[in-house]
Short mmCIF file of C-alpha atoms in Angstrom, two decimals:
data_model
loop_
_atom_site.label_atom_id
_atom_site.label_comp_id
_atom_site.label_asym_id
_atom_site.label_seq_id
_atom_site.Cartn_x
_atom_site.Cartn_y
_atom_site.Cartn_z
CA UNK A 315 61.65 -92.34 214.00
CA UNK A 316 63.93 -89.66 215.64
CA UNK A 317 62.14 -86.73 216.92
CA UNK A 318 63.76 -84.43 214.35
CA UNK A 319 61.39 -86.89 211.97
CA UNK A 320 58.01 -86.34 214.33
CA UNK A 321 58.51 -82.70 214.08
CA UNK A 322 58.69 -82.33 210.41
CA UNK A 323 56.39 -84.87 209.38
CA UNK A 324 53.39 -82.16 210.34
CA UNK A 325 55.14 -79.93 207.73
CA UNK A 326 55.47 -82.55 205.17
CA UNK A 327 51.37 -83.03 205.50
CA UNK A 328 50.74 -79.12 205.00
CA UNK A 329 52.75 -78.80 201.97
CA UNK A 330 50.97 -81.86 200.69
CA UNK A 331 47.55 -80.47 201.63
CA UNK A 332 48.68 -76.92 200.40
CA UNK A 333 48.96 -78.27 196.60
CA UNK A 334 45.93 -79.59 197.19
CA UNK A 335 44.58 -76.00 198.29
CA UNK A 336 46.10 -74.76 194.87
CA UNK A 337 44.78 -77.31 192.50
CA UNK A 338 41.00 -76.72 194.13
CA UNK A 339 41.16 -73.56 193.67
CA UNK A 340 42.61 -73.34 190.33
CA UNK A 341 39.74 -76.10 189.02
CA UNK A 342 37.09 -73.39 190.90
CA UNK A 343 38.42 -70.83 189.37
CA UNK A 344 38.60 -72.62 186.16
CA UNK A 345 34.83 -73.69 186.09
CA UNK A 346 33.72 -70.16 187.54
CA UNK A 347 35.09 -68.95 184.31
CA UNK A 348 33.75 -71.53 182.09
CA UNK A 349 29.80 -72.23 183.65
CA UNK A 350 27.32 -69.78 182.81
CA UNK A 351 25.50 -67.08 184.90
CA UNK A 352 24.97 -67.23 188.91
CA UNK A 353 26.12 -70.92 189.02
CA UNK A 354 29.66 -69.54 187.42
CA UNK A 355 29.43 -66.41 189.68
CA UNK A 356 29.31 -68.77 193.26
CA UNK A 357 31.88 -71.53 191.93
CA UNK A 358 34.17 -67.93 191.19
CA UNK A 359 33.33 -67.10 194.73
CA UNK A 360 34.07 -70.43 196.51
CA UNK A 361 37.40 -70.12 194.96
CA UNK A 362 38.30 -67.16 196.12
CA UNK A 363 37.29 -68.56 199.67
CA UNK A 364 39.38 -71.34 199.65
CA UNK A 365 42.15 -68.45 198.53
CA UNK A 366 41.17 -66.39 201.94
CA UNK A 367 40.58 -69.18 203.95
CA UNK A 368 43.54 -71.39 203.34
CA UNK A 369 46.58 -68.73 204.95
CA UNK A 370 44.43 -68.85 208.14
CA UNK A 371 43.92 -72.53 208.28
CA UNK A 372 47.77 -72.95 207.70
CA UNK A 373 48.04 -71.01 211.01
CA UNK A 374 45.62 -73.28 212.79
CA UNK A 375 47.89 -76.25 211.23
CA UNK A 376 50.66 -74.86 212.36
CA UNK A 377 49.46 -73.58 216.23
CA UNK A 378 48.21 -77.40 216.25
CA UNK A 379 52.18 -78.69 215.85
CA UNK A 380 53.54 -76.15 217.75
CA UNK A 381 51.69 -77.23 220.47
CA UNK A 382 52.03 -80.82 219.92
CA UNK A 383 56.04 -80.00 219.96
CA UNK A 384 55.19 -77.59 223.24
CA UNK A 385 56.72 -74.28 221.53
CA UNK A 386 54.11 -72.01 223.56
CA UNK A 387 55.50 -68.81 222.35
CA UNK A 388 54.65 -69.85 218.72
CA UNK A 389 51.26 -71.24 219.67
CA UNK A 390 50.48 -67.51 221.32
CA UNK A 391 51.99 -65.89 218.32
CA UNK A 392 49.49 -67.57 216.39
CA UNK A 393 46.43 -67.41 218.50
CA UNK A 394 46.97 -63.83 217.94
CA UNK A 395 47.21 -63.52 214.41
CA UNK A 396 43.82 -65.37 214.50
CA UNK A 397 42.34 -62.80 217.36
CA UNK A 398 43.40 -59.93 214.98
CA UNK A 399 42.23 -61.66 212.31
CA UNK A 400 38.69 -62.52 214.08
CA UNK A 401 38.87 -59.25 215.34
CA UNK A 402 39.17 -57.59 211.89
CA UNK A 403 36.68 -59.20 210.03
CA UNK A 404 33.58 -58.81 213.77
CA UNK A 405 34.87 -54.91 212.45
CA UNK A 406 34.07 -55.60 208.79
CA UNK A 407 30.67 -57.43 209.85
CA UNK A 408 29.54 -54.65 212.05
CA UNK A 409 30.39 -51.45 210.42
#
């Protein structure tokens, strides 16, 4: 493997576990629509987590293979879009 290879192959793996983000929460979605009552109401809700949660844990994918690959300034990029992000919702929580 050449290290152009060992770089991408983290990105080959998200996009892979990205679909798989999609189809859960599409079949969540689906069956929040289709069960009845409260049981419908928090399978509606977990997929709409797994639609908030899945940009940030792209950014934790991708801080972990920038810093396997040693690109620092992209790892502190990222830790700060998480710290904002963090930061935003300890605002929400509190207020």
């Amino acid at each position: 493997m050449t290290t152009g290879d060992l770089a991408r192959e983290p990105m080959d793996r998200l996009v892979t576990a990205l679909w798989w983000v999609v189809v859960t929460a599409a079949a969540l979605a689906l069956l929040g629509l289709a069960l009845p009552g409260d049981l419908g109401d928090a399978v509606a809700a977990a997929a709409v987590v797994v639609v908030i949660a899945s940009p940030l844990l792209r950014v934790v994918w991708l801080i972990v293979a920038w810093w396997r690959s040693g690109d620092w300034r992209f790892v502190g990029v990222g830790a700060a879009l998480l710290a904002v992000v963090a930061t935003g919702f300890a605002v929400a929580l509190l207020t």
